[in-house]
PDB file of C-alpha atoms in Angstrom:
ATOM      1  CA  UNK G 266      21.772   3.221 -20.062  1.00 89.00           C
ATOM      2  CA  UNK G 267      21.637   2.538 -16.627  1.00 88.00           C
ATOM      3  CA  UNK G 268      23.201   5.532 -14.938  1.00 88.00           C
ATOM      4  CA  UNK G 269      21.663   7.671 -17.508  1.00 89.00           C
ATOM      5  CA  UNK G 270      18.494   6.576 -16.405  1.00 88.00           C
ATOM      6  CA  UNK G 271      19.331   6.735 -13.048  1.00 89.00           C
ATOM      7  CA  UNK G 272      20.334  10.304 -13.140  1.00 91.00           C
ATOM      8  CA  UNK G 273      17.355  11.784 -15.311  1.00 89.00           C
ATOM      9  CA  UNK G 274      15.313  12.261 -12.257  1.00 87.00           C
ATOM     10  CA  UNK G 275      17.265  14.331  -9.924  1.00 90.00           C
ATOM     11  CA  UNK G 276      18.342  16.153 -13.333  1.00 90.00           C
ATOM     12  CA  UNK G 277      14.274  16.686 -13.834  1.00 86.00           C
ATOM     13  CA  UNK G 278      14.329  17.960 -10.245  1.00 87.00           C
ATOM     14  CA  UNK G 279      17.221  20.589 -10.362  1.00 89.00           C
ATOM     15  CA  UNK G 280      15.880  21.979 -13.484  1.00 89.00           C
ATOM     16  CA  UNK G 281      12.499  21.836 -11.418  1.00 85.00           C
ATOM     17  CA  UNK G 282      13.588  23.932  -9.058  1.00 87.00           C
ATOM     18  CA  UNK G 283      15.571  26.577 -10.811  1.00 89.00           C
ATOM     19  CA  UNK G 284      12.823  26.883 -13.271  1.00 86.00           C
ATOM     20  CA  UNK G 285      10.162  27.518 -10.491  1.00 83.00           C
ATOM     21  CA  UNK G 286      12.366  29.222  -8.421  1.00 87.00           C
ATOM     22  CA  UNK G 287      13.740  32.083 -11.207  1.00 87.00           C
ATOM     23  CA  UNK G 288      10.565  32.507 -13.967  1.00 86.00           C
ATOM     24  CA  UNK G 289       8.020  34.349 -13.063  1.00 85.00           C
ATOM     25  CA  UNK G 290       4.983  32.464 -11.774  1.00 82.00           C
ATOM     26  CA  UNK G 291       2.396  35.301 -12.802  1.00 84.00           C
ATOM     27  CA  UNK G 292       1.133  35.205  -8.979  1.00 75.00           C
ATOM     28  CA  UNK G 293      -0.930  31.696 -10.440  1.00 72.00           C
ATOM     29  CA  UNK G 294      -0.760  28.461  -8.422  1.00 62.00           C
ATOM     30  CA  UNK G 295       0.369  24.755  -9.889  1.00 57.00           C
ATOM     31  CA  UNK G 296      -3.563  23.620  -9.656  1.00 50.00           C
ATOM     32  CA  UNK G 297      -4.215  22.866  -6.409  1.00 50.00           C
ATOM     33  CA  UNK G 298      -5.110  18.891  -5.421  1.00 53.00           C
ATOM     34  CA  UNK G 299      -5.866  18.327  -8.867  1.00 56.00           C
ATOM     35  CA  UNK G 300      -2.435  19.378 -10.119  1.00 57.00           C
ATOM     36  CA  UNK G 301      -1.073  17.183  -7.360  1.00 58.00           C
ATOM     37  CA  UNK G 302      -3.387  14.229  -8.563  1.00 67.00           C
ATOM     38  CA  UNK G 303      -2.058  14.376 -12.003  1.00 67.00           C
ATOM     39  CA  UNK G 304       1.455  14.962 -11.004  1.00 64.00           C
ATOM     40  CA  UNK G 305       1.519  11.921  -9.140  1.00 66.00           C
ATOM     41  CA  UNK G 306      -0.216   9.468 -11.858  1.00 71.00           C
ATOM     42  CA  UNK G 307       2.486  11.110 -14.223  1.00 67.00           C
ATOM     43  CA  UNK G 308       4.987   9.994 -11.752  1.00 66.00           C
ATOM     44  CA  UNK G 309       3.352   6.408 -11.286  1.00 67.00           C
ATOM     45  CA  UNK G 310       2.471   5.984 -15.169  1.00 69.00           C
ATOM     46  CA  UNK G 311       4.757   8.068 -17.378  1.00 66.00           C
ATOM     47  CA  UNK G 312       8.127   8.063 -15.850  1.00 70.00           C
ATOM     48  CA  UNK G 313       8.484   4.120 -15.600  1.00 75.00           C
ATOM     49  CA  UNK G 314       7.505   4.551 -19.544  1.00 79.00           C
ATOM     50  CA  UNK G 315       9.835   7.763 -20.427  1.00 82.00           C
ATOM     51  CA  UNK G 316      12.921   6.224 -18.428  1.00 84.00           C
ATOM     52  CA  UNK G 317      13.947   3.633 -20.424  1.00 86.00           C
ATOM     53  CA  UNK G 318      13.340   5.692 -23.532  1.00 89.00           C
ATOM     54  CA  UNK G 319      15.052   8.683 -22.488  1.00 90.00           C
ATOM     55  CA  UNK G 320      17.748   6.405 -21.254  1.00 91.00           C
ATOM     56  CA  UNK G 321      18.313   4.774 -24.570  1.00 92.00           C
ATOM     57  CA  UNK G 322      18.421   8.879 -26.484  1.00 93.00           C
ATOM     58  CA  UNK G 323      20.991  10.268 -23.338  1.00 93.00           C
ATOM     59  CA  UNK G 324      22.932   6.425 -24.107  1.00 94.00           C
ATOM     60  CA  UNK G 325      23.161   7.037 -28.105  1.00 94.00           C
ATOM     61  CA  UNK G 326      23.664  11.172 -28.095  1.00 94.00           C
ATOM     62  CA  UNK G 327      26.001  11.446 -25.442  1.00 94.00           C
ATOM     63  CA  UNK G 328      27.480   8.122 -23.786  1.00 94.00           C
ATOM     64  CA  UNK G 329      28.146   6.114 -26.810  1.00 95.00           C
ATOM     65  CA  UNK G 330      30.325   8.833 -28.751  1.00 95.00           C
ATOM     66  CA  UNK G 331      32.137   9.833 -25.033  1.00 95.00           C
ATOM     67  CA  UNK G 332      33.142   6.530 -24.295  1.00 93.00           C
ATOM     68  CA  UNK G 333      34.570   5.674 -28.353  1.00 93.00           C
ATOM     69  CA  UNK G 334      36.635   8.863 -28.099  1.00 93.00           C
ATOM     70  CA  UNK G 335      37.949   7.793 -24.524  1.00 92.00           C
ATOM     71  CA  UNK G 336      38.692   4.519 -25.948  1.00 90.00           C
ATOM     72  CA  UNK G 337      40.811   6.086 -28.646  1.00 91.00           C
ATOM     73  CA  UNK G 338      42.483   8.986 -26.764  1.00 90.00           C
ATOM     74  CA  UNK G 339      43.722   6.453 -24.508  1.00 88.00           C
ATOM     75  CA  UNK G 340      45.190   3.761 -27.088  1.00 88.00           C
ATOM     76  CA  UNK G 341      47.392   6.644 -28.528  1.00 87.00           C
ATOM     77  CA  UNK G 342      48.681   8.538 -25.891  1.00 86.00           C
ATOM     78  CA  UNK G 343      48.524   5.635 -23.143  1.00 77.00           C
ATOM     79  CA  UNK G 344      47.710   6.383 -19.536  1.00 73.00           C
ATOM     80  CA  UNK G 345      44.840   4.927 -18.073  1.00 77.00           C
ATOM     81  CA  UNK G 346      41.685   5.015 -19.542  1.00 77.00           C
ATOM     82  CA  UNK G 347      39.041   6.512 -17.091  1.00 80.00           C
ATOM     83  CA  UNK G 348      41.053  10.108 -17.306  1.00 87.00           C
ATOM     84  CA  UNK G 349      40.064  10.322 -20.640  1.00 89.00           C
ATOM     85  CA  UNK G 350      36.278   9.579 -19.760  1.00 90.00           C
ATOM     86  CA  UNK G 351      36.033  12.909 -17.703  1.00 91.00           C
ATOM     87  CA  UNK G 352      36.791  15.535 -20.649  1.00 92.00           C
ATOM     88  CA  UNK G 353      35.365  13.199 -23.284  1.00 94.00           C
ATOM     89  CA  UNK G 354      31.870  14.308 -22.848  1.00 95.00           C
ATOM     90  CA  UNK G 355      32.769  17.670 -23.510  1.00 95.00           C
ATOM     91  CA  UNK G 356      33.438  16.678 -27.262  1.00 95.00           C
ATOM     92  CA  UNK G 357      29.481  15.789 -28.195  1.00 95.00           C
ATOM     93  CA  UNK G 358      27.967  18.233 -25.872  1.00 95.00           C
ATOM     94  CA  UNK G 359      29.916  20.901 -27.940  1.00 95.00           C
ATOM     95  CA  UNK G 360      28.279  19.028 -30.990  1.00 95.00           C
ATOM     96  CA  UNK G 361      24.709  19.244 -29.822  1.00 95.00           C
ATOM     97  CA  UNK G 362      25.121  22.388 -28.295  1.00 94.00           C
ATOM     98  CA  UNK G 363      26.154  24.050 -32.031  1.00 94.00           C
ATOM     99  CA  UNK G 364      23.112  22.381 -33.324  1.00 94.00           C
ATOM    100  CA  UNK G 365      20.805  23.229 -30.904  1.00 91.00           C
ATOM    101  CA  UNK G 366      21.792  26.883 -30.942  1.00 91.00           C
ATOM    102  CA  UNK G 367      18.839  28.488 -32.059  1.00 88.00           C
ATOM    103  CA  UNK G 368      17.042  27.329 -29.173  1.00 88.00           C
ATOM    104  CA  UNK G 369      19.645  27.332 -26.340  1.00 88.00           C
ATOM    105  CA  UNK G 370      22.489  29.229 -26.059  1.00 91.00           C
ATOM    106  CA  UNK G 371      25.769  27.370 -25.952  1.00 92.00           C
ATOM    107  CA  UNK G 372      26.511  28.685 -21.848  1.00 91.00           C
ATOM    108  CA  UNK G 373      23.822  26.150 -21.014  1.00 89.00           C
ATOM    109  CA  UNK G 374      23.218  23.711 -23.468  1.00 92.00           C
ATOM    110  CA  UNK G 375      27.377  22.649 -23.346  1.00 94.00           C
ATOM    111  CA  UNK G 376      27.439  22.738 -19.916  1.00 94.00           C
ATOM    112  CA  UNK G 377      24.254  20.807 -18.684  1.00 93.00           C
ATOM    113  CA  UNK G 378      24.956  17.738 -21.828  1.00 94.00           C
ATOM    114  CA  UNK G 379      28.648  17.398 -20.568  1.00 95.00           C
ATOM    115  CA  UNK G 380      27.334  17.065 -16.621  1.00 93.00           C
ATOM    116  CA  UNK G 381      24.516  14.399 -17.998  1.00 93.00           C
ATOM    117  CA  UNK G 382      27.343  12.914 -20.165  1.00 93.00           C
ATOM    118  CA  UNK G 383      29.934  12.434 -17.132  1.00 93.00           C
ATOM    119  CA  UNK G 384      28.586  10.080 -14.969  1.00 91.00           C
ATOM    120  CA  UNK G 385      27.439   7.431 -17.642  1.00 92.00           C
ATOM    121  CA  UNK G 386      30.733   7.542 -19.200  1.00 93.00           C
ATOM    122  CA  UNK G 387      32.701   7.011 -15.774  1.00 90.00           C
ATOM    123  CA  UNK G 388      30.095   4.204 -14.678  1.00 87.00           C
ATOM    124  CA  UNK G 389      31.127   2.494 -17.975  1.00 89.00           C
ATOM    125  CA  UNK G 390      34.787   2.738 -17.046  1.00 85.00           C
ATOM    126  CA  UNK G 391      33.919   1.434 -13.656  1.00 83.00           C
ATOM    127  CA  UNK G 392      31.775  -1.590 -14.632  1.00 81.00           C
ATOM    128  CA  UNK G 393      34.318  -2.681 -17.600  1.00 80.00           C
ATOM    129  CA  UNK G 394      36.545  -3.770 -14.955  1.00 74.00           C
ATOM    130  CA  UNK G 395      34.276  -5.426 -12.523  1.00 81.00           C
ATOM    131  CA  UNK G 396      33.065  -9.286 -12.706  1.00 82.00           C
ATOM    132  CA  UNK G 397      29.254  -7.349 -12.990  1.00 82.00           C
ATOM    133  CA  UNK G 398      26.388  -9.288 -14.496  1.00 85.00           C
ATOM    134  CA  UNK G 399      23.678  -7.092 -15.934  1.00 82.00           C
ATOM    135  CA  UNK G 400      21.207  -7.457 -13.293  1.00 85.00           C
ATOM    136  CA  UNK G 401      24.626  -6.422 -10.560  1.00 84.00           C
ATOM    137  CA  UNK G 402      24.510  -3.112 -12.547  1.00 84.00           C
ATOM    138  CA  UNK G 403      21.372  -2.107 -12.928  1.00 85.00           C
ATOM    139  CA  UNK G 404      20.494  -2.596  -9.308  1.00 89.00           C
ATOM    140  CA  UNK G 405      23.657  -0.813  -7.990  1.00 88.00           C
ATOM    141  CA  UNK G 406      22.535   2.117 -10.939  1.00 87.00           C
ATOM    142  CA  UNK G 407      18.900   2.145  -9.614  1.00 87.00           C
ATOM    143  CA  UNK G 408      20.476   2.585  -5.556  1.00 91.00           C
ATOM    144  CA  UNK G 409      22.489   5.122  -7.250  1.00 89.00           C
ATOM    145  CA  UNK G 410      19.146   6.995  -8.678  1.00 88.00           C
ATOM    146  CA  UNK G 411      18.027   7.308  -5.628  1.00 90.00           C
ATOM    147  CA  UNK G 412      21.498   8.727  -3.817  1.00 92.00           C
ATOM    148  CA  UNK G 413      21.514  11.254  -6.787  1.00 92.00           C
ATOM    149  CA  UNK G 414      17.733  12.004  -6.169  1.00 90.00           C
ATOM    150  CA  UNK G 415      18.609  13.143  -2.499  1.00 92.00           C
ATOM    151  CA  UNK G 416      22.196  14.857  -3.573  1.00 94.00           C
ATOM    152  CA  UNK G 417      19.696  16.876  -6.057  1.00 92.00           C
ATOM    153  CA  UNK G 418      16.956  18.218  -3.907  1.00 91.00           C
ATOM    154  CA  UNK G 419      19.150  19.063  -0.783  1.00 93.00           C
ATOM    155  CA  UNK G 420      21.236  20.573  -3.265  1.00 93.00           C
ATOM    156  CA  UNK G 421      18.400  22.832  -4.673  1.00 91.00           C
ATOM    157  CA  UNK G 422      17.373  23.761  -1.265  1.00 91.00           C
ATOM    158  CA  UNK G 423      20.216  25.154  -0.170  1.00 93.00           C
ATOM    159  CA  UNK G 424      20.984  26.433  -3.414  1.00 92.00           C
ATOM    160  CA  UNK G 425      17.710  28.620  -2.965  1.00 90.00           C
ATOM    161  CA  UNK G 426      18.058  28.946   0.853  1.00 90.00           C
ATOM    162  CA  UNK G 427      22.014  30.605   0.251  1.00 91.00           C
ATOM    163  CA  UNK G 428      21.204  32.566  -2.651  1.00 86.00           C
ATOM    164  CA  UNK G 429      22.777  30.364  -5.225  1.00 89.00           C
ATOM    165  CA  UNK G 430      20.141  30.818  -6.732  1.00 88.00           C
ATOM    166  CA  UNK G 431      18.433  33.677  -7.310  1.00 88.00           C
ATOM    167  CA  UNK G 432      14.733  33.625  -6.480  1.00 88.00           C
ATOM    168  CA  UNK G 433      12.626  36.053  -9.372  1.00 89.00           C
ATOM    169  CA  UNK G 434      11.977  39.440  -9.132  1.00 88.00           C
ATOM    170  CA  UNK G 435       9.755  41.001 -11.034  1.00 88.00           C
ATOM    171  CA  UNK G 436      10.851  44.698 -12.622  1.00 90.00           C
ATOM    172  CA  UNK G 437      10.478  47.873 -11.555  1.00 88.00           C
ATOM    173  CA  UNK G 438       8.677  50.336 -13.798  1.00 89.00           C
ATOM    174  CA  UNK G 439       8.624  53.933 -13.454  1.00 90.00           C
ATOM    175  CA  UNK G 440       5.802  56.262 -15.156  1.00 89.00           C
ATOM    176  CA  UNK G 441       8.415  56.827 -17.867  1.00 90.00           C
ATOM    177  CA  UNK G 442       9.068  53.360 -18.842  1.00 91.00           C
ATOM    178  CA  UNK G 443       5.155  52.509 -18.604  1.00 93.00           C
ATOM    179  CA  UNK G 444       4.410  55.397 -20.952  1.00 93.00           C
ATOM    180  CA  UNK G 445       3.771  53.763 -24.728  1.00 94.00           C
ATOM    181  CA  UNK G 446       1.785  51.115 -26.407  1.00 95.00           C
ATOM    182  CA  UNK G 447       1.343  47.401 -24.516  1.00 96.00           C
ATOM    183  CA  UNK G 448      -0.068  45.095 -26.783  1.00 95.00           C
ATOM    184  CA  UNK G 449      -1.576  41.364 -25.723  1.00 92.00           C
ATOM    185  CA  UNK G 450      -3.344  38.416 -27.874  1.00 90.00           C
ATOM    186  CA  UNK G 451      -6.581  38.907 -29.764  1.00 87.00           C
ATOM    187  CA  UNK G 452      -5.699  42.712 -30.639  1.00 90.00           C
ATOM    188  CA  UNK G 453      -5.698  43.854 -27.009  1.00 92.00           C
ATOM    189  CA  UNK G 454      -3.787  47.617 -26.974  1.00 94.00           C
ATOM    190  CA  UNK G 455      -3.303  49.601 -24.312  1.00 94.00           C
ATOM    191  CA  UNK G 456      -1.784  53.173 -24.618  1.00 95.00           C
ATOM    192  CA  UNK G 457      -0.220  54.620 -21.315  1.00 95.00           C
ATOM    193  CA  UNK G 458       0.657  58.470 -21.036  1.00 94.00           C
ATOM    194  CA  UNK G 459       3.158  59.629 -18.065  1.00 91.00           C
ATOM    195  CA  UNK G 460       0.392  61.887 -16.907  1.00 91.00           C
ATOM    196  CA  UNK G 461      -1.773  59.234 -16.274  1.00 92.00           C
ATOM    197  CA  UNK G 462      -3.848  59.007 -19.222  1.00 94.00           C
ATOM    198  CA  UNK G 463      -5.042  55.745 -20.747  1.00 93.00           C
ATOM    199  CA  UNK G 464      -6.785  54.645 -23.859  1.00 94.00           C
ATOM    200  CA  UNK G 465      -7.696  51.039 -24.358  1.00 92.00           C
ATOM    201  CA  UNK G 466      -8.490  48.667 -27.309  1.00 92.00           C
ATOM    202  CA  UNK G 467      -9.768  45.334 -26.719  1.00 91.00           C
ATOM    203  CA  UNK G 468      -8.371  45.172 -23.686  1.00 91.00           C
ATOM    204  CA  UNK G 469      -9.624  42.525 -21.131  1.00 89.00           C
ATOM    205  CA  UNK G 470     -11.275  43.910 -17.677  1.00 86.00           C
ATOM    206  CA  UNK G 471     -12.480  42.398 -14.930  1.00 80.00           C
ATOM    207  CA  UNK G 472     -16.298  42.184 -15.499  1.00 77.00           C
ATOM    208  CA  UNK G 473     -19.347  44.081 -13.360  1.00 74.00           C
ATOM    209  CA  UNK G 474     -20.432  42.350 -10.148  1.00 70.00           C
ATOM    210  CA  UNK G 475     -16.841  40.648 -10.392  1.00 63.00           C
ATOM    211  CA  UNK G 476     -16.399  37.391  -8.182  1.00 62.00           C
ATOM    212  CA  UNK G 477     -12.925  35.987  -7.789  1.00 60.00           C
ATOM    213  CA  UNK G 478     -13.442  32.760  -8.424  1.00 60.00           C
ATOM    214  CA  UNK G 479     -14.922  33.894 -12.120  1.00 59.00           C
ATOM    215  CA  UNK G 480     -12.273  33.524 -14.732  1.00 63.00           C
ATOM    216  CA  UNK G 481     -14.070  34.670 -16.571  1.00 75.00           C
ATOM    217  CA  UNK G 482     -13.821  38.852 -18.235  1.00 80.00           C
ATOM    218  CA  UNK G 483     -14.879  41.635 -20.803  1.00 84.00           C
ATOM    219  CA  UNK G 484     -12.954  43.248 -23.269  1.00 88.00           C
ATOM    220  CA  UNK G 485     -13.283  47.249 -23.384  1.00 86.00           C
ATOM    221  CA  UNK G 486     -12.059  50.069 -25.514  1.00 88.00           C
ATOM    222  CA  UNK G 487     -12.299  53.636 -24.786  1.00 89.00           C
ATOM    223  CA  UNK G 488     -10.369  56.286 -22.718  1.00 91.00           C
ATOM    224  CA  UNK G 489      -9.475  56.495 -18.900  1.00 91.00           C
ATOM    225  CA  UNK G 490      -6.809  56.830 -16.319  1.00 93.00           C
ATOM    226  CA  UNK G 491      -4.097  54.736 -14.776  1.00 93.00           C
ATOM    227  CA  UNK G 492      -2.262  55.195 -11.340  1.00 91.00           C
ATOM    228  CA  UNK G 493       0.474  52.835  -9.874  1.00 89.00           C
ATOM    229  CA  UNK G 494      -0.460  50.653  -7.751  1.00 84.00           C
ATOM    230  CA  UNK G 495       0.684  47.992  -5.253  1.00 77.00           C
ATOM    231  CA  UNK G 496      -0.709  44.357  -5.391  1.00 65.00           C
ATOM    232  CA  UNK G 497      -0.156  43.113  -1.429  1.00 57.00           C
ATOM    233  CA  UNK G 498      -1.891  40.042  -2.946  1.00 57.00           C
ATOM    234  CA  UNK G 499       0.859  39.099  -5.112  1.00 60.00           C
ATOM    235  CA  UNK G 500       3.627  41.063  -2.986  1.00 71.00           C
ATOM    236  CA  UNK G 501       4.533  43.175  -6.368  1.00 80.00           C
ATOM    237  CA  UNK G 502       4.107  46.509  -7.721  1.00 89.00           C
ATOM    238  CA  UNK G 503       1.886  47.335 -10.810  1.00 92.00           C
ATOM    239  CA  UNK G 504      -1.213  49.777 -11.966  1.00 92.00           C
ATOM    240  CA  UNK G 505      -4.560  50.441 -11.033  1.00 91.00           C
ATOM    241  CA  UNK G 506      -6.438  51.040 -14.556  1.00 91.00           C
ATOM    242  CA  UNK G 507      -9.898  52.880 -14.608  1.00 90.00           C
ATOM    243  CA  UNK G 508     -11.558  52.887 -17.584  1.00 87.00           C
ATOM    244  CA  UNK G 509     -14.633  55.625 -18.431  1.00 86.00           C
ATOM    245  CA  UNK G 510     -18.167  53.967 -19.089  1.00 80.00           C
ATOM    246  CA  UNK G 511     -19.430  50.618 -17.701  1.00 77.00           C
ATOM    247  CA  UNK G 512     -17.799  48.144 -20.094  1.00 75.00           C
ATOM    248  CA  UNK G 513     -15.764  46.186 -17.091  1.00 73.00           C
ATOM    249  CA  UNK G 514     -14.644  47.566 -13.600  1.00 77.00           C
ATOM    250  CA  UNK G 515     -11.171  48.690 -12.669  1.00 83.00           C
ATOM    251  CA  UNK G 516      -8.442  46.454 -13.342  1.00 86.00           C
ATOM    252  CA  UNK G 517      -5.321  45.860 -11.534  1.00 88.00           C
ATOM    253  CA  UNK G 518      -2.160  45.284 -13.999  1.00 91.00           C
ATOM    254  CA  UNK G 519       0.895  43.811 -12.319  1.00 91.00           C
ATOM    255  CA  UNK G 520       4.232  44.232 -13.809  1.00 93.00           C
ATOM    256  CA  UNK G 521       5.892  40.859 -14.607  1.00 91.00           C
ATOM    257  CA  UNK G 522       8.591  39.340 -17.248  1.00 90.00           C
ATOM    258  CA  UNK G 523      12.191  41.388 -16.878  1.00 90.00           C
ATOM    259  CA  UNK G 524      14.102  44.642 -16.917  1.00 90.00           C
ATOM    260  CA  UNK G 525      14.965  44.135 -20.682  1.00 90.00           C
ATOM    261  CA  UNK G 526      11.534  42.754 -21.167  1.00 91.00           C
ATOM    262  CA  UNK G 527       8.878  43.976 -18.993  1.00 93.00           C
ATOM    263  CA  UNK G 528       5.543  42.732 -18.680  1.00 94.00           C
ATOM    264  CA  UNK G 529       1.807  44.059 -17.483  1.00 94.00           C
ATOM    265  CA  UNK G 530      -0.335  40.538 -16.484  1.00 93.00           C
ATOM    266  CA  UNK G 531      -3.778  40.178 -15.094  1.00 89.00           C
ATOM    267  CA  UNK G 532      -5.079  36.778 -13.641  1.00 85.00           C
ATOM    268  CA  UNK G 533      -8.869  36.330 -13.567  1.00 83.00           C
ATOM    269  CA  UNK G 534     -10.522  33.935 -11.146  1.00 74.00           C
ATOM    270  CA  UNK G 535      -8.648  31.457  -9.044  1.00 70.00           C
ATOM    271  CA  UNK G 536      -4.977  31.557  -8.970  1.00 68.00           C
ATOM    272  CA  UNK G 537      -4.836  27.676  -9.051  1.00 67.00           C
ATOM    273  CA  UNK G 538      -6.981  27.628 -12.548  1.00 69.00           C
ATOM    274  CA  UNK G 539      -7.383  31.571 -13.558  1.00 74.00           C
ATOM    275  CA  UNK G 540      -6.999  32.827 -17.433  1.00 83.00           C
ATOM    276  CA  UNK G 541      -3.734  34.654 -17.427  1.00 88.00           C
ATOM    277  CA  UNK G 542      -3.832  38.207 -19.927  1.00 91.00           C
ATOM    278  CA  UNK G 543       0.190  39.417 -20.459  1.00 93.00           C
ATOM    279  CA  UNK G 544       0.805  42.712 -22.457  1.00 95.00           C
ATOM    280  CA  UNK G 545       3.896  43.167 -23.513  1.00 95.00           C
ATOM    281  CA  UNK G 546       5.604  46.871 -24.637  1.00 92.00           C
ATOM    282  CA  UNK G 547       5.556  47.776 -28.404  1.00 88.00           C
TER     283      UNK G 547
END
């Protein structure tokens, strides 16, 4: 429990990272000061509570069942018994993964278990043969949280600085793959036509006499025209869409999501608290 504990936050922080740096961020912010606020009482109030918890489910699922299966590997074919604490993981990762399949697929879910598996099945090999009182472990465990803490976020920066990881990019849509039907929450249909035609259903729009910092908007219906159009404000390419009468102004639709799974977003108001509209294609 110890090590697992130990190693949940620079875990936290690597996934952190590659989730902010690859998803798509919809051009939004994290909340400004008052996201920063609450981060930091989670930090203060809700990890010190989660740890041991957490600790206790990574100890039961994965550590547990790794080091019984080392144990017995090693009293039948002999050798010494830490080897067989580095590919023991492996065996209820592959468990967990299988059952957690319709949410995961099994190229992550195996992979990340076995590396949180690893480290609190080796530190169990290493303590059994040390004179260690409880209190000797946990302290060495909690300087080792925050060795792995530092070994996790230089990691992720130069993971994101090299390329490692890829940063997100958001899809490239030509008139062709823009022409159909986007549909959004609440019945919201928009119908694009290559030559620039658009007809609308319930589709939100930036409001008249617009502010930025309103998030709030209108929902229109009716007929109009699109146009592509660059946002410089979120450094991406989407449409300009101009609907006929005075229901709402023109609205600029970004494209977002993937290749396979393109996206048109809008983002009324401020960025750090806006209401976020997503069609997706039909």
């Amino acid at each position: 429990m110890s090590l697992g504990g130990a190693q949940l936050p620079a875990a936290g922080l690597l996934t952190w990272i590659y989730v902010s740096t690859t998803s798509d961020d919809y051009g939004a912010g994290w909340g400004g000061a008052l996201a920063a606020i609450f981060l930091l009482i989670v930090a203060v109030v809700v990890v010190p509570v989660l740890l041991p918890l957490l600790s206790a489910v990574l100890t039961g699922a994965l550590t547990l069942p790794s080091v019984v299966l080392a144990r017995l590997a090693a009293r039948r074919t002999g050798g010494p018994s830490w080897l067989w604490h580095l590919p023991a993981p492996a065996v209820p990762a592959a468990l967990w993964g299988a059952l957690t399949l319709p949410l995961w697929p099994l190229t992550t879910s195996v992979p990340v278990l076995t590396a949180l598996g690893l480290l609190p099945t080796l530190w169990v090999a290493l303590a059994r043969g040390r004179a260690w009182r409880p209190s000797g472990v946990w302290w060495r465990a909690a300087a080792g949280l925050g060795v792995l803490f530092v070994a996790a976020l230089v990691g992720g920066i130069v993971a994101t600085e090299t390329g490692l990881i890829r940063p997100y990019e958001a899809p490239r849509l030509t008139a062709d793959r823009l022409a159909g039907v986007w549909r959004g929450e609440d019945g919201a249909e928009l119908r694009l036509s290559p030559d620039g035609r658009a007809e609308a259903v319930r589709l939100p729009a930036q409001p008249p006499d617009y502010d930025w910092l309103d998030k709030e908007y209108v929902r229109c219906g009716g007929t109009g025209t699109w146009r592509p159009e660059n946002r410089h404000d979120l450094d991406r390419r989407g449409i300009r869409l101009e609907l006929d009468g005075d229901c709402g102004e023109d609205t600029d639709w970004a494209f977002g999501g993937t290749e396979d799974a393109p996206e048109l977003f809008v983002l009324f108001g401020d960025p750090d608290g806006g209401t976020l509209s997503i069609l997706t294609k039909a």
